[in-house]
Every structure is written in structure tokens, then in C-alpha cells.
Amino acid sequence: MEDAKDETTHQRERHKTQLYIDVKATQWPIIYSAEYNIGFLGLEKLHPFDSAKWGRVFEFLKEAGMVRDDTIITPLEAREEDLTIVHSRTYLNSLKWSWNVAGITEIPPVALLPNFVVQRKVLRPFRYQTGGTILAGKLAIDRGWAINIGGGFHHCSAERGGGFCAYADITLSIKFLFEKVQGVSKVMIVDLDAHQGNGHERDFMSDDRVYIMDVYNRGIYPHDGFAKRGIKRKVELQHFTEDDTYLSLVRNHIEGSLNEFTPDIIVYNAGTDILDGDPLGNLSISSQGIIERDQIIFQKARTRNIPIFMVTSGGYLKETARIIADSILNLKAVGLIRCDEAEFSDIPEIEAAMRRSQSDGGLFSKMKRACLSRSSTTELNQIDNIQPTSNTR
């Protein structure tokens, strides 16, 4: 038994991850990839989760002028050797059977697809988001804060997936920090998704280095009584809890948690399924309530000089993408997140040229008009020279 443990230890020591990529000073510690989004023949629409939410959050941030393609960070896909820091090969091999993935994602038709399609169209986006969460932990230590626009798969534990969560990205990010980042020995998870975070609770149940605060609706999935033993500060909500009650509980309990436990970093699971009308969360929090909630958590972390990184987790209404973006913009507006190097970095020349081309005086615009003019003249000449075709082959 000891030999097996030693071998596992040696394997982890030998593990050289590529996920902790080099990041430019001119990039926001905001992580996103177009690979996050899930889409295949409309099957994603069979689950209430908005599988394009992450991309829409990014587009809203771009439209607001906060970020550009070159000022955010694109993560790498988590590889099997990364995933085995937490997951057993038995569990990872179980994902090679499409019906297992269908159960985890709660989309029965996935069971009928060849597994190579499932790997490419369903699990690969999850692996990219997992890579993003792992990177967010390191970035938060380096920069003081980070946001992964995806991630937050809090129902997945080392040996079991479920609830649209195939990889334990929160557990993985923490294990990476413990093993690869000097000075990280205590972590707090603040889980404010509407659902109980039973995955990370099972994984850290006996680990005193991890303090879990979980605020969730007690009347909905997953009803995992065993996992509740892993919660250090448990706040169970009733159906249709509204802003005043909810925000008061969040404010009081985050303060109490930080008075009990001083972490080296906070993992913030910022689910938006608490939104009023969400079909799975069954709570009644307004969009402004969500924005204020996020501000409370970041305020507590930043004023105590504790690094924090956020993952976006659940949210089953189309409006949640707009709310997530608005919340990030609010964090910037109130000075809780900033990156002057990114905000005031020069626009790449090619992008600047494209912007100029949108005005009448732009070079690209003039070239385009000239080309269209020549094209139109040529097309008219060609039309004049067209000869009738014969029906004989």
C-alpha cells in the first residue's frame, strides 16, 4: 500500500503541466476561449443550460470596450496527465462510453453518438474550461484576482460526475495550487451557486486545508447528505428567497467565514442560477442582487488582501450572460478589479486598420469601394458578353 502511495507521489512530482502558461502584462487576468462553447446538431438545446453562455459573456465585455481578443487570456485544454492529478484513470476511462457522458450531461441522445464525437463536441469544451480554472488559480496568486468566464463544475468529484459536470475543475485548481505554487497551504471555497457543491465537498471532506462555505437552496438537486459533512459553513435557503434576505446572509456569513479561517486564496463559484425565474435554481434573486453579491465577495477578499478567482458555474436563463458581464463591468467600475496595462494597451495595427476601414476615410474602405467598383464594371461587361447556351450536351 505504501509503495502505491509513493508511486503516486512520484508521478505527481514528475508531472509537468503546460496549463500555467506565460501571460503578458497587457492581458487582463480574464480567461476565455471560443472552445468553451458547446454546439452539435442542436442536441445541446435538450438541456436547459445555455451552452453558448460563455461566448456571449465575452462578446458583451468586448462591446463594452473592457476587453479585446488580444487583452484576454486563452487557456490550454487540460490533458489526461493534468486530469489524473485528481481523477482516477478508471473514471476518465468511463467517459469513453457515451452513455456515461449522457448521464452526466443529462442529455439522453448523447448515448447514441459515437464516443469520438462526444469527446470532441461535449467533453473537449469542458476540458478547455477546466484548463481555464486551473490557470485562474495561478493568475490570482500572481495578479491578486482572476476570472474564468467558464468553469465551476462543482457537482463532479474525483470519482463521479453529474449535474452537467464531467471534470472536477475546482478540486483540480486547488490541488495544482497546493502542489505547484509556493505559499499556498490554505484555500477557501465560497460556493454561491443555487445548488449544493457536492463534488468539491466530497473531495475535501477530510482536508483541513480547505474551508467550504456553501449557500444553496436545500430543496433542489443534488440532496447529497453525505457531502454536507464537508461544509464548514452551511447556509441552506428556502424556495423563493429574495434579495434582502439573501444578501444579508451572504454578507454575514462571508465575514464570519473569514473570521474563522484565513485562506491564502479564495475560489469563488459564482453561479447565476439564483436568478428569479431560473427553472432549476428556484430562488428569487434579481439581476442587481447578483451584481451586488459578487461585489460583496470581491470586496471582502480585496480589502483583506486575499487573492480571489471566480468561475461562472450554473445559470439556466438567457439573461444570465448579460448579468455576468454586467457584474464584471461593475467590479471594474467600483475599482475592485483593474489592469491598467491591458486597459490602456495599444490596439494591434491590424485591428486599428479594420476600425479605420469602417469610416469613409479609411484606407481599407477606399480599397473596398474601388474593388467593388471594378468588380461591378467587370460583372456588367461579362453579362453583356454572355452567349446563349445550347441545350445539346
JSON list of N, CA and C in Angstrom, two decimals, residues 31-56:
[
{"chain": "A", "resi": 31, "resn": "ILE", "atom": "N", "xyz": [-10.07, 34.87, -18.40]},
{"chain": "A", "resi": 31, "resn": "ILE", "atom": "CA", "xyz": [-9.76, 33.70, -19.22]},
{"chain": "A", "resi": 31, "resn": "ILE", "atom": "C", "xyz": [-10.99, 33.25, -20.00]},
{"chain": "A", "resi": 32, "resn": "TYR", "atom": "N", "xyz": [-10.78, 33.05, -21.30]},
{"chain": "A", "resi": 32, "resn": "TYR", "atom": "CA", "xyz": [-11.88, 32.60, -22.15]},
{"chain": "A", "resi": 32, "resn": "TYR", "atom": "C", "xyz": [-11.32, 32.04, -23.45]},
{"chain": "A", "resi": 33, "resn": "SER", "atom": "N", "xyz": [-12.01, 31.05, -23.98]},
{"chain": "A", "resi": 33, "resn": "SER", "atom": "CA", "xyz": [-11.71, 30.51, -25.31]},
{"chain": "A", "resi": 33, "resn": "SER", "atom": "C", "xyz": [-13.02, 30.20, -26.01]},
{"chain": "A", "resi": 34, "resn": "ALA", "atom": "N", "xyz": [-13.03, 30.42, -27.32]},
{"chain": "A", "resi": 34, "resn": "ALA", "atom": "CA", "xyz": [-14.20, 30.03, -28.11]},
{"chain": "A", "resi": 34, "resn": "ALA", "atom": "C", "xyz": [-14.46, 28.53, -28.00]},
{"chain": "A", "resi": 35, "resn": "GLU", "atom": "N", "xyz": [-13.44, 27.77, -27.59]},
{"chain": "A", "resi": 35, "resn": "GLU", "atom": "CA", "xyz": [-13.59, 26.32, -27.41]},
{"chain": "A", "resi": 35, "resn": "GLU", "atom": "C", "xyz": [-14.51, 25.98, -26.24]},
{"chain": "A", "resi": 36, "resn": "TYR", "atom": "N", "xyz": [-14.84, 26.95, -25.40]},
{"chain": "A", "resi": 36, "resn": "TYR", "atom": "CA", "xyz": [-15.73, 26.69, -24.26]},
{"chain": "A", "resi": 36, "resn": "TYR", "atom": "C", "xyz": [-17.13, 26.30, -24.70]},
{"chain": "A", "resi": 37, "resn": "ASN", "atom": "N", "xyz": [-17.57, 26.84, -25.82]},
{"chain": "A", "resi": 37, "resn": "ASN", "atom": "CA", "xyz": [-18.97, 26.74, -26.21]},
{"chain": "A", "resi": 37, "resn": "ASN", "atom": "C", "xyz": [-19.30, 25.39, -26.83]},
{"chain": "A", "resi": 38, "resn": "ILE", "atom": "N", "xyz": [-20.47, 24.88, -26.48]},
{"chain": "A", "resi": 38, "resn": "ILE", "atom": "CA", "xyz": [-20.89, 23.54, -26.91]},
{"chain": "A", "resi": 38, "resn": "ILE", "atom": "C", "xyz": [-21.99, 23.67, -27.94]},
{"chain": "A", "resi": 39, "resn": "GLY", "atom": "N", "xyz": [-21.82, 23.00, -29.06]},
{"chain": "A", "resi": 39, "resn": "GLY", "atom": "CA", "xyz": [-22.86, 23.01, -30.08]},
{"chain": "A", "resi": 39, "resn": "GLY", "atom": "C", "xyz": [-22.70, 21.85, -31.02]},
{"chain": "A", "resi": 40, "resn": "PHE", "atom": "N", "xyz": [-23.75, 21.02, -31.14]},
{"chain": "A", "resi": 40, "resn": "PHE", "atom": "CA", "xyz": [-23.67, 19.89, -32.07]},
{"chain": "A", "resi": 40, "resn": "PHE", "atom": "C", "xyz": [-25.08, 19.45, -32.44]},
{"chain": "A", "resi": 41, "resn": "LEU", "atom": "N", "xyz": [-25.50, 19.80, -33.65]},
{"chain": "A", "resi": 41, "resn": "LEU", "atom": "CA", "xyz": [-26.77, 19.37, -34.21]},
{"chain": "A", "resi": 41, "resn": "LEU", "atom": "C", "xyz": [-27.97, 19.73, -33.33]},
{"chain": "A", "resi": 42, "resn": "GLY", "atom": "N", "xyz": [-27.80, 20.75, -32.48]},
{"chain": "A", "resi": 42, "resn": "GLY", "atom": "CA", "xyz": [-28.90, 21.17, -31.63]},
{"chain": "A", "resi": 42, "resn": "GLY", "atom": "C", "xyz": [-29.14, 20.32, -30.39]},
{"chain": "A", "resi": 43, "resn": "LEU", "atom": "N", "xyz": [-28.31, 19.28, -30.20]},
{"chain": "A", "resi": 43, "resn": "LEU", "atom": "CA", "xyz": [-28.50, 18.42, -29.03]},
{"chain": "A", "resi": 43, "resn": "LEU", "atom": "C", "xyz": [-28.33, 19.19, -27.72]},
{"chain": "A", "resi": 44, "resn": "GLU", "atom": "N", "xyz": [-27.49, 20.22, -27.75]},
{"chain": "A", "resi": 44, "resn": "GLU", "atom": "CA", "xyz": [-27.25, 21.00, -26.53]},
{"chain": "A", "resi": 44, "resn": "GLU", "atom": "C", "xyz": [-28.53, 21.68, -26.05]},
{"chain": "A", "resi": 45, "resn": "LYS", "atom": "N", "xyz": [-29.50, 21.87, -26.96]},
{"chain": "A", "resi": 45, "resn": "LYS", "atom": "CA", "xyz": [-30.74, 22.53, -26.59]},
{"chain": "A", "resi": 45, "resn": "LYS", "atom": "C", "xyz": [-31.67, 21.62, -25.79]},
{"chain": "A", "resi": 46, "resn": "LEU", "atom": "N", "xyz": [-31.31, 20.33, -25.70]},
{"chain": "A", "resi": 46, "resn": "LEU", "atom": "CA", "xyz": [-32.12, 19.39, -24.93]},
{"chain": "A", "resi": 46, "resn": "LEU", "atom": "C", "xyz": [-31.86, 19.52, -23.43]},
{"chain": "A", "resi": 47, "resn": "HIS", "atom": "N", "xyz": [-30.84, 20.30, -23.06]},
{"chain": "A", "resi": 47, "resn": "HIS", "atom": "CA", "xyz": [-30.57, 20.58, -21.64]},
{"chain": "A", "resi": 47, "resn": "HIS", "atom": "C", "xyz": [-30.84, 22.06, -21.41]},
{"chain": "A", "resi": 48, "resn": "PRO", "atom": "N", "xyz": [-31.40, 22.42, -20.25]},
{"chain": "A", "resi": 48, "resn": "PRO", "atom": "CA", "xyz": [-31.72, 23.84, -20.02]},
{"chain": "A", "resi": 48, "resn": "PRO", "atom": "C", "xyz": [-30.51, 24.76, -19.95]},
{"chain": "A", "resi": 49, "resn": "PHE", "atom": "N", "xyz": [-29.31, 24.21, -19.80]},
{"chain": "A", "resi": 49, "resn": "PHE", "atom": "CA", "xyz": [-28.13, 25.05, -19.71]},
{"chain": "A", "resi": 49, "resn": "PHE", "atom": "C", "xyz": [-27.88, 25.75, -21.04]},
{"chain": "A", "resi": 50, "resn": "ASP", "atom": "N", "xyz": [-27.54, 27.03, -20.96]},
{"chain": "A", "resi": 50, "resn": "ASP", "atom": "CA", "xyz": [-27.22, 27.81, -22.15]},
{"chain": "A", "resi": 50, "resn": "ASP", "atom": "C", "xyz": [-25.76, 27.52, -22.52]},
{"chain": "A", "resi": 51, "resn": "SER", "atom": "N", "xyz": [-25.57, 26.63, -23.47]},
{"chain": "A", "resi": 51, "resn": "SER", "atom": "CA", "xyz": [-24.22, 26.16, -23.78]},
{"chain": "A", "resi": 51, "resn": "SER", "atom": "C", "xyz": [-23.41, 27.14, -24.62]},
{"chain": "A", "resi": 52, "resn": "ALA", "atom": "N", "xyz": [-23.99, 28.29, -24.93]},
{"chain": "A", "resi": 52, "resn": "ALA", "atom": "CA", "xyz": [-23.24, 29.36, -25.60]},
{"chain": "A", "resi": 52, "resn": "ALA", "atom": "C", "xyz": [-23.07, 30.56, -24.67]},
{"chain": "A", "resi": 53, "resn": "LYS", "atom": "N", "xyz": [-23.41, 30.38, -23.39]},
{"chain": "A", "resi": 53, "resn": "LYS", "atom": "CA", "xyz": [-23.38, 31.49, -22.42]},
{"chain": "A", "resi": 53, "resn": "LYS", "atom": "C", "xyz": [-22.01, 32.13, -22.34]},
{"chain": "A", "resi": 54, "resn": "TRP", "atom": "N", "xyz": [-20.98, 31.31, -22.33]},
{"chain": "A", "resi": 54, "resn": "TRP", "atom": "CA", "xyz": [-19.63, 31.83, -22.11]},
{"chain": "A", "resi": 54, "resn": "TRP", "atom": "C", "xyz": [-19.20, 32.77, -23.24]},
{"chain": "A", "resi": 55, "resn": "GLY", "atom": "N", "xyz": [-19.52, 32.39, -24.46]},
{"chain": "A", "resi": 55, "resn": "GLY", "atom": "CA", "xyz": [-19.18, 33.24, -25.59]},
{"chain": "A", "resi": 55, "resn": "GLY", "atom": "C", "xyz": [-19.94, 34.56, -25.57]},
{"chain": "A", "resi": 56, "resn": "ARG", "atom": "N", "xyz": [-21.17, 34.53, -25.12]},
{"chain": "A", "resi": 56, "resn": "ARG", "atom": "CA", "xyz": [-21.96, 35.76, -25.09]},
{"chain": "A", "resi": 56, "resn": "ARG", "atom": "C", "xyz": [-21.47, 36.69, -23.98]}
]
